Tab-separated table of C-alpha atoms in Angstrom:
chain	number	residue	atom	x	y	z
A	26	MET	CA	80.368	120.325	119.797
A	27	LYS	CA	79.242	122.147	122.923
A	28	VAL	CA	78.086	119.574	125.460
A	29	CYS	CA	76.113	120.755	128.466
A	30	VAL	CA	76.402	118.575	131.555
A	31	PHE	CA	73.761	118.689	134.286
A	32	CYS	CA	74.779	117.084	137.586
A	33	SER	CA	74.896	117.223	141.352
A	34	ALA	CA	76.780	119.863	143.301
A	35	ASN	CA	76.950	117.518	146.305
A	36	HIS	CA	80.121	115.822	147.539
A	37	ASP	CA	78.513	112.963	149.479
A	38	LEU	CA	77.803	110.716	146.508
A	39	ASP	CA	78.869	107.255	145.409
A	40	ARG	CA	82.585	107.508	144.583
A	41	ASP	CA	81.957	105.600	141.339
A	42	PHE	CA	79.908	108.578	140.123
A	43	PHE	CA	82.994	110.763	140.526
A	44	ALA	CA	85.194	108.252	138.670
A	45	LYS	CA	82.741	107.997	135.763
A	46	THR	CA	82.287	111.785	135.690
A	47	TRP	CA	86.075	112.225	135.527
A	48	GLU	CA	86.244	109.723	132.676
A	49	LEU	CA	83.516	111.613	130.798
A	50	GLY	CA	85.345	114.916	131.232
A	51	GLU	CA	88.546	113.456	129.830
A	52	TRP	CA	86.625	111.971	126.908
A	53	LEU	CA	84.925	115.303	126.136
A	54	ALA	CA	88.239	117.165	126.087
A	55	LYS	CA	90.133	114.525	124.107
A	56	ASN	CA	87.391	114.487	121.482
A	57	GLY	CA	87.395	118.264	121.048
A	58	HIS	CA	84.065	118.978	122.739
A	59	THR	CA	83.496	122.064	124.884
A	60	LEU	CA	81.931	121.615	128.319
A	61	VAL	CA	79.028	123.878	129.237
A	62	PHE	CA	77.924	123.619	132.867
A	63	GLY	CA	76.592	125.545	135.854
A	64	GLY	CA	79.994	126.891	136.877
A	65	THR	CA	80.220	125.840	140.518
A	66	ASP	CA	83.152	124.353	142.397
A	67	LEU	CA	81.091	121.678	144.162
A	68	GLY	CA	80.435	117.961	143.736
A	69	LEU	CA	80.228	116.375	140.308
A	70	MET	CA	80.157	119.855	138.774
A	71	GLU	CA	83.697	120.594	139.937
A	72	CYS	CA	84.792	117.062	139.048
A	73	ILE	CA	83.746	117.398	135.403
A	74	ALA	CA	85.274	120.876	135.110
A	75	LYS	CA	88.612	119.809	136.569
A	76	SER	CA	88.810	116.694	134.395
A	77	VAL	CA	88.047	118.656	131.215
A	78	HIS	CA	90.584	121.298	132.240
A	79	GLU	CA	93.338	118.784	133.012
A	80	ALA	CA	92.725	117.046	129.677
A	81	GLY	CA	93.124	120.375	127.838
A	82	GLY	CA	89.487	121.044	127.020
A	83	GLN	CA	87.452	124.247	126.881
A	84	ILE	CA	84.973	125.063	129.679
A	85	ILE	CA	82.042	127.475	129.679
A	86	GLY	CA	80.441	128.157	133.057
A	87	VAL	CA	77.030	129.802	133.337
A	88	VAL	CA	77.073	131.171	136.869
A	89	PRO	CA	74.066	132.542	138.796
A	90	SER	CA	74.603	135.533	141.061
A	91	LYS	CA	73.913	133.464	144.219
A	92	VAL	CA	76.775	131.131	143.318
A	93	GLU	CA	79.010	134.186	142.907
A	94	GLU	CA	77.846	135.652	146.225
A	95	ASN	CA	78.516	132.377	148.034
A	96	GLY	CA	82.029	132.105	146.580
A	97	HIS	CA	81.491	128.800	144.770
A	98	VAL	CA	82.639	129.609	141.242
A	99	SER	CA	84.869	126.970	139.669
A	100	GLU	CA	88.444	128.048	139.040
A	101	TYR	CA	88.476	126.056	135.787
A	102	LEU	CA	86.265	128.313	133.661
A	103	ASP	CA	87.663	129.486	130.336
A	104	VAL	CA	84.489	131.448	129.655
A	105	HIS	CA	82.461	132.831	132.557
A	106	ILE	CA	78.886	133.812	131.719
A	107	PRO	CA	77.220	135.509	134.702
A	108	CYS	CA	73.449	135.411	135.079
A	109	ASP	CA	70.820	136.535	137.559
A	110	ASN	CA	69.108	133.282	138.505
A	111	LEU	CA	68.499	129.621	137.700
A	112	ASN	CA	65.968	130.361	134.966
A	113	ASP	CA	68.486	132.580	133.200
A	114	ARG	CA	71.136	129.889	133.691
A	115	LYS	CA	68.968	127.251	131.994
A	116	ALA	CA	68.125	129.544	129.077
A	117	LEU	CA	71.773	130.479	128.554
A	118	MET	CA	72.945	126.865	128.796
A	119	MET	CA	70.303	125.843	126.248
A	120	ALA	CA	71.414	128.597	123.888
A	121	GLN	CA	75.099	127.683	124.307
A	122	SER	CA	74.775	123.895	123.893
A	123	ASP	CA	74.272	121.350	121.134
A	124	VAL	CA	73.447	118.357	123.340
A	125	PHE	CA	72.819	117.731	127.050
A	126	ILE	CA	74.046	114.977	129.353
A	127	ALA	CA	72.428	114.378	132.731
A	128	LEU	CA	74.684	112.766	135.317
A	129	PRO	CA	73.445	111.839	138.790
A	130	GLY	CA	71.729	114.835	140.313
A	131	GLY	CA	68.729	115.968	142.299
A	132	ILE	CA	65.929	118.492	141.996
A	133	GLY	CA	68.027	121.031	140.070
A	134	THR	CA	69.175	118.411	137.565
A	135	LEU	CA	65.596	117.214	137.055
A	136	ASP	CA	64.509	120.819	136.514
A	137	GLU	CA	67.228	121.274	133.889
A	138	ILE	CA	66.393	118.006	132.097
A	139	PHE	CA	62.702	118.801	131.849
A	140	SER	CA	63.237	122.437	130.867
A	141	VAL	CA	65.271	121.275	127.867
A	142	VAL	CA	62.860	118.480	126.970
A	143	SER	CA	59.683	120.548	127.331
A	144	SER	CA	61.215	123.233	125.096
A	145	ALA	CA	61.996	120.571	122.498
A	146	THR	CA	58.514	119.048	122.605
A	147	ILE	CA	56.903	122.311	121.538
A	148	GLY	CA	59.498	123.085	118.886
A	149	TYR	CA	61.917	125.616	120.339
A	150	HIS	CA	64.854	123.372	119.425
A	151	GLN	CA	65.723	119.822	118.383
A	152	LYS	CA	68.376	119.122	120.999
A	153	THR	CA	68.628	115.839	122.871
A	154	VAL	CA	69.095	115.049	126.543
A	155	ILE	CA	71.111	111.932	127.331
A	156	LEU	CA	70.612	110.329	130.727
A	157	TYR	CA	73.986	108.849	131.662
A	158	ASN	CA	72.568	105.976	133.677
A	159	MET	CA	75.574	105.314	135.920
A	160	LYS	CA	74.923	102.237	138.054
A	161	GLY	CA	71.214	102.455	137.198
A	162	PHE	CA	70.883	105.935	138.728
A	163	TRP	CA	68.136	107.007	136.307
A	164	ASP	CA	66.179	103.704	136.309
A	165	SER	CA	63.317	105.084	138.424
A	166	LEU	CA	63.006	108.175	136.216
A	167	ILE	CA	62.976	105.971	133.103
A	168	ALA	CA	60.194	103.862	134.672
A	169	CYS	CA	58.272	107.053	135.456
A	170	LEU	CA	58.633	108.260	131.863
A	171	HIS	CA	57.342	104.903	130.564
A	172	ASP	CA	54.387	105.200	132.951
A	173	LEU	CA	53.602	108.754	131.797
A	174	GLU	CA	53.735	107.606	128.181
A	175	ALA	CA	51.462	104.622	128.926
A	176	LYS	CA	48.942	107.016	130.496
A	177	GLY	CA	49.013	109.185	127.373
A	178	VAL	CA	50.233	112.402	128.963
A	179	THR	CA	53.498	112.832	127.043
A	180	ARG	CA	53.831	114.345	123.592
A	181	LYS	CA	54.970	111.595	121.235
A	182	HIS	CA	57.358	109.075	122.745
A	183	TRP	CA	59.588	110.474	125.493
A	184	ASP	CA	62.571	108.706	123.923
A	185	ASN	CA	62.311	111.019	120.922
A	186	TYR	CA	63.789	113.663	123.239
A	187	ILE	CA	65.598	111.725	125.961
A	188	LYS	CA	68.155	109.011	125.237
A	189	VAL	CA	69.682	106.639	127.774
A	190	ALA	CA	73.331	105.596	127.922
A	191	ASN	CA	74.507	102.965	130.387
A	192	SER	CA	78.203	103.387	129.581
A	193	LEU	CA	80.597	105.958	128.155
A	194	GLU	CA	80.740	103.903	124.950
A	195	GLU	CA	76.954	104.127	124.535
A	196	LEU	CA	77.041	107.827	125.361
A	197	ALA	CA	79.744	108.427	122.744
A	198	THR	CA	77.596	106.850	120.029
A	199	LEU	CA	74.669	109.123	120.955
A	200	ILE	CA	76.782	112.266	120.671
């Protein structure tokens, strides 16, 4: 299976997020899954790529031109798919992937999550996003989603499209 991982490109994060990201990368590789990600050599993005690589897994990086220009392309890519911008990146990652996992991340990660989910809600695909809720990272987003559903502004139940995993074991059962 091709598993797309959305996550932070920042280094100044809780060290436990790096440890859990490394563990996920090893698990993906050892279970024969291919990593699809944004292709940079920064933060959790580089951590997942290096762990998949060291465990013998396959890595597809979808790399925007600005990342190329700034010299932040991961050295661990087996397949390098260049693209013009972040919108192209999201579309290519959606086309390449069977399922999506969101690790801790910021505005870009939220954009990626909701691009996938909004496409699913109107029928472009039936792919799932899994929030890997490391140390409760996604708790406030989950509360927000419950609030949106209670106010009647979401199509169906949000958990038809977004699943939550609080551990690697839970994540593995969702994949």
